[in-house]
Amino acid sequence: MANRHTREIPQLEDSERQELQRWQRRRKTAQALALRARIVLLCAKGRSDTAVAQALHVTRGTVGKWRRRFVARGCDGLLDEVRPGAPRKISDEDVERVVVRTLESVPRGATQWSTRSMAARSGMSRTTVSRIWRAFALKPHRLATFKLSKDPLFIEKVRDIVGLYLHPPARAVVLCVDEKSQIQALDRTQPMLPLRPGLPRQQTHDYRRNGTTSLFAALNTATGEVIGRCCRKHRSIEFKKFLAYLDQQIPEGLAVHLVLDNYSTHKTELVHNWLVRHPRFQLHFTPTSASWINQVERWFAEITRARIRNGTFHSTLALEQAIKEYLEVYNEDPKPFVWTKTADQIFESLKTYCSQTSETEH
């Protein structure tokens, strides 16, 4: 390509553009290389270093570095440079075979590669395989989960709830409400051994079940305070009683916006009739399969980690007393969760997940 000695990126040749787009779109490309390809493609559109840096959330120095490397050496300039050291014993082709095999296949009789199985298959040592995986940030043993909502009103509901979080209405309180149902009162079959220097607390692997309880909780998004009550059942009648309890706790004159999921007990005729008699309560339902948007779920994770998971409870009453004590201590110095993403940013993130799912299917 002509004009390689200028700092500006000239018009890309078709072969270069196709190569950059392939690096950018192929989900199994190392993400560092994909980012460099995005930088060059945006620069080729005539954007400034500052504009590209803001668009890709990197520094101007990073944009300038890869712009200069591409101007000087083309697509080869975006590849990592060879570092000085001992002569390599593993060729680029060998590395590519390991990476491609890790990304695009599984061993016979297993769901993912291990360093041992990959070493046996490739003829390399386990240490070499481990180094290659670390270099390309590959972790075959790990598995993350996701769930995409199919709610036909997903966009409208997300905008509604995120709007409450980022721009709460005046003279109103926003509460994230849900129930943590079937919390088990587990008692170990033998006494626990206490924490000692060099040894963690120890408990038996088996346990006795002493009943269950359900925790109804409402998180105030502005203050972080949590209003909670335990009930042995979690039917609509218990939910209606919890609404009445909230009505007593919240000062008169304030509108009450409740963010809650689509659980059937929230939509019964009993609850509907109560809401008709209490017009200051307004319900905002989360999209189906989108519990992440309800902030009280984050608080449920906190109480589970801090008080329930490793607790020993001789009775359901002891469990309920422990939950009540945790609520009292927590509300002495509550801290709200800070919601930062706008609805548009959420949709952009989900767009990435959708494109990955679409490419995987093809």
Short mmCIF file of C-alpha atoms in Angstrom, two decimals:
data_model
loop_
_atom_site.label_atom_id
_atom_site.label_comp_id
_atom_site.label_asym_id
_atom_site.label_seq_id
_atom_site.Cartn_x
_atom_site.Cartn_y
_atom_site.Cartn_z
CA MET A 1 0.00 0.00 0.00
CA ALA A 2 1.29 3.48 -0.81
CA ASN A 3 1.68 6.30 1.68
CA ARG A 4 2.76 4.08 4.56
CA HIS A 5 5.11 6.75 5.95
CA THR A 6 2.34 9.22 6.74
CA ARG A 7 0.63 9.15 10.11
CA GLU A 8 -2.84 9.17 8.63
CA ILE A 9 -4.27 5.82 7.59
CA PRO A 10 -4.90 5.85 3.82
CA GLN A 11 -7.85 4.13 2.23
CA LEU A 12 -7.79 0.46 3.14
CA GLU A 13 -7.34 -2.14 0.45
CA ASP A 14 -10.09 -4.73 0.21
CA SER A 15 -7.82 -7.52 1.48
CA GLU A 16 -6.79 -5.46 4.51
CA ARG A 17 -10.35 -4.47 5.32
CA GLN A 18 -11.52 -8.07 5.09
CA GLU A 19 -8.68 -9.24 7.33
CA LEU A 20 -9.42 -6.56 9.95
CA GLN A 21 -13.14 -7.30 9.89
CA ARG A 22 -12.42 -11.02 10.30
CA TRP A 23 -10.29 -10.32 13.36
CA GLN A 24 -12.96 -8.04 14.74
CA ARG A 25 -15.95 -10.32 14.23
CA ARG A 26 -14.54 -13.77 14.93
CA ARG A 27 -15.44 -14.35 18.55
CA LYS A 28 -12.58 -16.76 19.02
CA THR A 29 -9.93 -14.21 18.07
CA ALA A 30 -7.77 -12.97 20.96
CA GLN A 31 -9.60 -9.89 22.21
CA ALA A 32 -6.46 -7.75 22.22
CA LEU A 33 -6.10 -8.30 18.47
CA ALA A 34 -9.82 -7.68 17.93
CA LEU A 35 -9.50 -4.34 19.74
CA ARG A 36 -6.57 -3.29 17.54
CA ALA A 37 -8.59 -4.14 14.44
CA ARG A 38 -11.48 -1.98 15.69
CA ILE A 39 -9.08 0.90 16.30
CA VAL A 40 -7.73 0.77 12.75
CA LEU A 41 -11.17 0.42 11.17
CA LEU A 42 -12.44 3.49 13.03
CA CYS A 43 -9.30 5.46 12.23
CA ALA A 44 -9.71 4.57 8.56
CA LYS A 45 -13.08 6.35 8.66
CA GLY A 46 -11.27 9.60 9.40
CA ARG A 47 -11.97 9.77 13.12
CA SER A 48 -9.48 11.45 15.44
CA ASP A 49 -7.50 9.62 18.12
CA THR A 50 -9.67 11.23 20.79
CA ALA A 51 -12.94 10.15 19.15
CA VAL A 52 -11.72 6.57 18.67
CA ALA A 53 -10.42 6.41 22.26
CA GLN A 54 -13.79 7.54 23.61
CA ALA A 55 -15.71 5.11 21.41
CA LEU A 56 -13.62 2.10 22.47
CA HIS A 57 -12.92 3.17 26.08
CA VAL A 58 -9.13 3.20 25.68
CA THR A 59 -6.49 5.92 25.97
CA ARG A 60 -5.37 8.21 23.14
CA GLY A 61 -1.89 6.74 23.51
CA THR A 62 -3.22 3.27 22.73
CA VAL A 63 -5.01 4.52 19.62
CA GLY A 64 -1.92 6.40 18.45
CA LYS A 65 0.35 3.40 18.98
CA TRP A 66 -1.70 1.01 16.84
CA ARG A 67 -2.43 3.69 14.24
CA ARG A 68 1.32 4.20 13.77
CA ARG A 69 2.05 0.47 13.76
CA PHE A 70 -0.55 -0.08 11.03
CA VAL A 71 0.70 2.84 8.92
CA ALA A 72 4.23 1.48 9.12
CA ARG A 73 3.63 -2.27 8.64
CA GLY A 74 0.01 -2.89 7.71
CA CYS A 75 -1.91 -5.74 9.32
CA ASP A 76 1.36 -7.37 10.43
CA GLY A 77 1.98 -4.32 12.63
CA LEU A 78 -1.02 -5.25 14.78
CA LEU A 79 0.48 -8.59 15.77
CA ASP A 80 2.54 -8.89 18.93
CA GLU A 81 6.23 -8.38 18.33
CA VAL A 82 8.71 -11.15 19.04
CA ARG A 83 10.41 -10.57 22.39
CA PRO A 84 14.10 -11.30 22.96
CA GLY A 85 15.02 -14.50 24.78
CA ALA A 86 15.87 -18.12 24.20
CA PRO A 87 15.06 -19.51 20.74
CA ARG A 88 11.52 -20.77 20.45
CA LYS A 89 10.99 -24.50 20.35
CA ILE A 90 7.29 -24.25 19.54
CA SER A 91 6.38 -22.78 16.15
CA ASP A 92 3.47 -20.45 15.43
CA GLU A 93 1.76 -23.31 13.64
CA ASP A 94 2.01 -25.48 16.75
CA VAL A 95 0.52 -22.69 18.89
CA GLU A 96 -2.27 -22.14 16.38
CA ARG A 97 -3.15 -25.83 16.35
CA VAL A 98 -3.47 -25.87 20.14
CA VAL A 99 -5.57 -22.69 20.21
CA VAL A 100 -7.88 -23.77 17.38
CA ARG A 101 -8.29 -27.25 18.84
CA THR A 102 -9.10 -25.78 22.26
CA LEU A 103 -11.67 -23.37 20.84
CA GLU A 104 -13.33 -25.50 18.22
CA SER A 105 -13.31 -29.07 19.49
CA VAL A 106 -13.63 -31.21 22.60
CA PRO A 107 -11.76 -34.41 23.50
CA ARG A 108 -13.41 -37.76 23.13
CA GLY A 109 -15.43 -38.68 26.20
CA ALA A 110 -15.22 -35.23 27.84
CA THR A 111 -16.83 -31.80 27.65
CA GLN A 112 -13.64 -29.70 27.68
CA TRP A 113 -9.89 -30.00 27.29
CA SER A 114 -7.52 -30.32 30.22
CA THR A 115 -3.79 -29.64 30.07
CA ARG A 116 -3.22 -33.39 30.34
CA SER A 117 -5.57 -34.34 27.48
CA MET A 118 -4.36 -31.50 25.26
CA ALA A 119 -0.73 -32.40 25.91
CA ALA A 120 -1.40 -36.01 24.94
CA ARG A 121 -3.26 -34.93 21.80
CA SER A 122 -0.75 -32.30 20.64
CA GLY A 123 2.47 -34.03 21.68
CA MET A 124 3.53 -31.07 23.83
CA SER A 125 4.17 -30.90 27.53
CA ARG A 126 1.45 -29.86 29.98
CA THR A 127 3.54 -26.82 30.88
CA THR A 128 3.66 -25.69 27.26
CA VAL A 129 -0.09 -26.13 26.86
CA SER A 130 -0.63 -24.16 30.06
CA ARG A 131 1.58 -21.32 28.79
CA ILE A 132 -0.31 -21.16 25.49
CA TRP A 133 -3.64 -21.05 27.26
CA ARG A 134 -2.48 -18.28 29.59
CA ALA A 135 -1.14 -16.28 26.64
CA PHE A 136 -4.54 -16.41 24.93
CA ALA A 137 -6.60 -16.15 28.16
CA LEU A 138 -8.15 -19.59 27.57
CA LYS A 139 -9.75 -21.36 30.54
CA PRO A 140 -11.58 -24.44 29.23
CA HIS A 141 -12.53 -25.58 32.75
CA ARG A 142 -14.60 -22.47 33.41
CA LEU A 143 -18.24 -22.06 32.38
CA ALA A 144 -20.28 -18.89 32.73
CA THR A 145 -24.07 -18.80 32.52
CA PHE A 146 -26.46 -16.37 30.88
CA LYS A 147 -30.16 -16.09 30.16
CA LEU A 148 -31.75 -13.84 27.56
CA SER A 149 -35.26 -12.63 28.34
CA LYS A 150 -37.96 -13.38 25.78
CA ASP A 151 -40.43 -10.93 27.31
CA PRO A 152 -42.23 -9.11 24.44
CA LEU A 153 -42.24 -5.94 26.59
CA PHE A 154 -38.60 -6.28 27.60
CA ILE A 155 -37.50 -2.87 26.29
CA GLU A 156 -40.43 -1.01 27.83
CA LYS A 157 -40.00 -2.68 31.23
CA VAL A 158 -36.25 -2.07 31.34
CA ARG A 159 -36.69 1.60 30.48
CA ASP A 160 -39.39 1.94 33.12
CA ILE A 161 -37.39 0.36 35.95
CA VAL A 162 -34.02 1.89 35.06
CA GLY A 163 -35.78 5.24 34.89
CA LEU A 164 -36.93 4.75 38.49
CA TYR A 165 -33.38 3.95 39.57
CA LEU A 166 -31.64 6.83 37.79
CA HIS A 167 -34.40 9.46 38.03
CA PRO A 168 -36.69 8.58 40.98
CA PRO A 169 -39.93 10.58 41.14
CA ALA A 170 -40.37 13.37 43.69
CA ARG A 171 -42.27 12.71 46.91
CA ALA A 172 -42.10 8.99 46.34
CA VAL A 173 -40.17 5.97 47.55
CA VAL A 174 -38.87 3.24 45.22
CA LEU A 175 -38.77 -0.23 46.76
CA CYS A 176 -37.34 -3.38 45.19
CA VAL A 177 -39.48 -6.21 46.52
CA ASP A 178 -39.15 -9.98 46.39
CA GLU A 179 -39.32 -13.04 48.59
CA LYS A 180 -36.47 -15.42 49.34
CA SER A 181 -38.51 -18.58 49.69
CA GLN A 182 -37.83 -21.94 51.32
CA ILE A 183 -34.81 -20.90 53.39
CA GLN A 184 -33.79 -24.08 55.18
CA ALA A 185 -32.96 -24.19 58.89
CA LEU A 186 -30.03 -26.62 58.72
CA ASP A 187 -28.42 -28.07 61.81
CA ARG A 188 -25.17 -30.05 61.65
CA THR A 189 -25.15 -33.56 63.08
CA GLN A 190 -22.09 -32.79 65.24
CA PRO A 191 -20.76 -29.60 66.87
CA MET A 192 -18.67 -27.31 64.69
CA LEU A 193 -14.93 -26.95 65.31
CA PRO A 194 -13.88 -23.33 65.81
CA LEU A 195 -11.47 -21.27 63.74
CA ARG A 196 -7.81 -21.83 64.71
CA PRO A 197 -4.47 -20.53 63.43
CA GLY A 198 -3.78 -22.43 60.22
CA LEU A 199 -7.17 -24.15 60.19
CA PRO A 200 -10.58 -22.92 59.01
CA ARG A 201 -13.82 -23.55 60.85
CA GLN A 202 -14.95 -27.11 60.29
CA GLN A 203 -18.39 -28.66 60.14
CA THR A 204 -19.81 -32.04 59.20
CA HIS A 205 -20.89 -32.56 55.62
CA ASP A 206 -24.26 -33.98 56.69
CA TYR A 207 -27.07 -32.07 58.38
CA ARG A 208 -30.58 -32.20 59.77
CA ARG A 209 -33.44 -30.18 58.29
CA ASN A 210 -35.48 -28.25 60.86
CA GLY A 211 -38.07 -26.66 58.61
CA THR A 212 -38.11 -23.68 56.28
CA THR A 213 -39.13 -20.05 56.26
CA SER A 214 -39.56 -17.38 53.60
CA LEU A 215 -38.22 -13.84 53.80
CA PHE A 216 -40.23 -11.00 52.27
CA ALA A 217 -37.95 -8.01 51.73
CA ALA A 218 -38.24 -4.48 50.32
CA LEU A 219 -35.03 -2.57 49.54
CA ASN A 220 -35.24 1.23 49.53
CA THR A 221 -33.14 2.19 46.49
CA ALA A 222 -32.45 5.68 47.84
CA THR A 223 -31.29 4.83 51.37
CA GLY A 224 -30.36 1.14 51.17
CA GLU A 225 -32.64 0.35 54.13
CA VAL A 226 -34.40 -3.01 53.98
CA ILE A 227 -37.85 -3.76 55.38
CA GLY A 228 -38.26 -7.48 55.92
CA ARG A 229 -40.55 -10.05 57.50
CA CYS A 230 -40.37 -13.83 57.75
CA CYS A 231 -43.36 -16.05 57.00
CA ARG A 232 -43.62 -19.82 57.06
CA LYS A 233 -45.46 -19.75 53.72
CA HIS A 234 -45.25 -17.50 50.68
CA ARG A 235 -48.75 -17.37 49.23
CA SER A 236 -50.62 -14.32 48.01
CA ILE A 237 -52.17 -13.86 51.45
CA GLU A 238 -48.68 -13.50 52.98
CA PHE A 239 -47.68 -11.10 50.22
CA LYS A 240 -50.78 -9.00 50.87
CA LYS A 241 -49.91 -8.87 54.59
CA PHE A 242 -46.40 -7.73 53.67
CA LEU A 243 -47.84 -4.95 51.51
CA ALA A 244 -49.97 -3.87 54.46
CA TYR A 245 -46.84 -3.88 56.64
CA LEU A 246 -45.06 -1.67 54.09
CA ASP A 247 -48.04 0.68 54.11
CA GLN A 248 -47.61 1.08 57.88
CA GLN A 249 -43.83 1.64 57.65
CA ILE A 250 -43.85 4.27 54.89
CA PRO A 251 -44.94 7.80 55.83
CA GLU A 252 -48.29 8.97 54.51
CA GLY A 253 -48.17 11.34 51.60
CA LEU A 254 -45.44 9.44 49.77
CA ALA A 255 -46.18 7.48 46.62
CA VAL A 256 -44.80 3.94 46.67
CA HIS A 257 -43.27 2.38 43.54
CA LEU A 258 -42.65 -1.36 43.87
CA VAL A 259 -40.23 -3.16 41.54
CA LEU A 260 -41.01 -6.88 41.61
CA ASP A 261 -40.99 -9.98 39.44
CA ASN A 262 -43.79 -11.87 37.72
CA TYR A 263 -44.36 -14.48 40.44
CA SER A 264 -47.99 -15.60 40.42
CA THR A 265 -48.65 -14.53 44.04
CA HIS A 266 -48.01 -10.91 43.01
CA LYS A 267 -50.89 -10.91 40.52
CA THR A 268 -53.79 -12.61 42.28
CA GLU A 269 -57.22 -11.07 42.70
CA LEU A 270 -56.59 -10.74 46.44
CA VAL A 271 -53.54 -8.56 45.81
CA HIS A 272 -55.28 -6.64 43.03
CA ASN A 273 -58.20 -5.74 45.30
CA TRP A 274 -55.80 -4.55 48.01
CA LEU A 275 -53.96 -2.35 45.52
CA VAL A 276 -57.26 -0.82 44.36
CA ARG A 277 -57.91 0.24 47.96
CA HIS A 278 -54.36 1.66 48.28
CA PRO A 279 -53.82 3.76 45.15
CA ARG A 280 -50.49 5.20 46.30
CA PHE A 281 -48.90 1.81 45.53
CA GLN A 282 -47.79 1.35 41.92
CA LEU A 283 -46.27 -1.91 40.65
CA HIS A 284 -43.45 -2.14 38.08
CA PHE A 285 -42.88 -5.71 36.90
CA THR A 286 -39.43 -6.82 35.77
CA PRO A 287 -39.11 -8.66 32.42
CA THR A 288 -39.28 -12.43 32.62
CA SER A 289 -35.89 -14.10 33.18
CA ALA A 290 -34.38 -10.75 34.21
CA SER A 291 -34.06 -10.91 38.00
CA TRP A 292 -30.72 -9.07 37.69
CA ILE A 293 -32.62 -5.79 37.30
CA ASN A 294 -34.23 -6.15 40.74
CA GLN A 295 -31.74 -4.71 43.25
CA VAL A 296 -33.10 -6.70 46.19
CA GLU A 297 -31.65 -9.83 44.58
CA ARG A 298 -28.20 -8.36 45.22
CA TRP A 299 -29.12 -7.88 48.86
CA PHE A 300 -30.35 -11.47 49.10
CA ALA A 301 -26.87 -12.55 47.99
CA GLU A 302 -25.41 -10.50 50.85
CA ILE A 303 -27.57 -11.99 53.60
CA THR A 304 -26.99 -15.49 52.22
CA ARG A 305 -23.22 -15.03 52.29
CA ALA A 306 -23.04 -13.24 55.64
CA ARG A 307 -25.65 -15.05 57.75
CA ILE A 308 -27.45 -17.99 56.16
CA ARG A 309 -25.05 -20.17 54.15
CA ASN A 310 -22.66 -21.05 56.98
CA GLY A 311 -25.18 -20.79 59.78
CA THR A 312 -26.32 -23.60 62.06
CA PHE A 313 -29.95 -23.40 63.16
CA HIS A 314 -31.56 -25.75 65.67
CA SER A 315 -35.08 -24.68 64.66
CA THR A 316 -37.00 -22.54 62.21
CA LEU A 317 -37.50 -19.98 64.96
CA ALA A 318 -33.72 -19.74 65.44
CA LEU A 319 -33.32 -19.12 61.70
CA GLU A 320 -35.95 -16.38 61.75
CA GLN A 321 -34.34 -14.74 64.77
CA ALA A 322 -30.97 -14.77 62.98
CA ILE A 323 -32.52 -13.09 59.93
CA LYS A 324 -34.22 -10.49 62.13
CA GLU A 325 -30.92 -9.75 63.89
CA TYR A 326 -29.15 -9.35 60.55
CA LEU A 327 -31.82 -6.90 59.40
CA GLU A 328 -31.40 -4.82 62.56
CA VAL A 329 -27.62 -4.69 62.24
CA TYR A 330 -27.75 -3.96 58.51
CA ASN A 331 -30.24 -1.11 58.91
CA GLU A 332 -28.04 0.60 61.48
CA ASP A 333 -25.76 1.71 58.64
CA PRO A 334 -27.46 0.88 55.32
CA LYS A 335 -25.75 1.67 52.04
CA PRO A 336 -27.70 1.81 48.78
CA PHE A 337 -26.52 0.00 45.70
CA VAL A 338 -25.46 2.49 43.00
CA TRP A 339 -27.09 1.80 39.63
CA THR A 340 -24.89 3.20 36.85
CA LYS A 341 -26.01 1.78 33.49
CA THR A 342 -28.63 3.49 31.40
CA ALA A 343 -31.22 1.48 29.50
CA ASP A 344 -29.39 2.10 26.22
CA GLN A 345 -26.13 0.77 27.68
CA ILE A 346 -27.94 -2.36 28.86
CA PHE A 347 -29.39 -2.91 25.40
CA GLU A 348 -25.94 -2.48 23.84
CA SER A 349 -24.51 -5.15 26.16
CA LEU A 350 -27.35 -7.53 25.36
CA LYS A 351 -26.80 -6.88 21.66
CA THR A 352 -23.30 -8.34 22.08
CA TYR A 353 -24.71 -11.47 23.74
CA CYS A 354 -27.29 -11.87 20.99
CA SER A 355 -24.67 -11.59 18.26
CA GLN A 356 -22.50 -14.21 20.00
CA THR A 357 -25.48 -16.56 20.26
CA SER A 358 -26.32 -16.02 16.58
CA GLU A 359 -22.76 -16.71 15.42
CA THR A 360 -22.53 -19.83 17.59
CA GLU A 361 -25.69 -21.25 16.02
CA HIS A 362 -24.22 -20.76 12.54
#
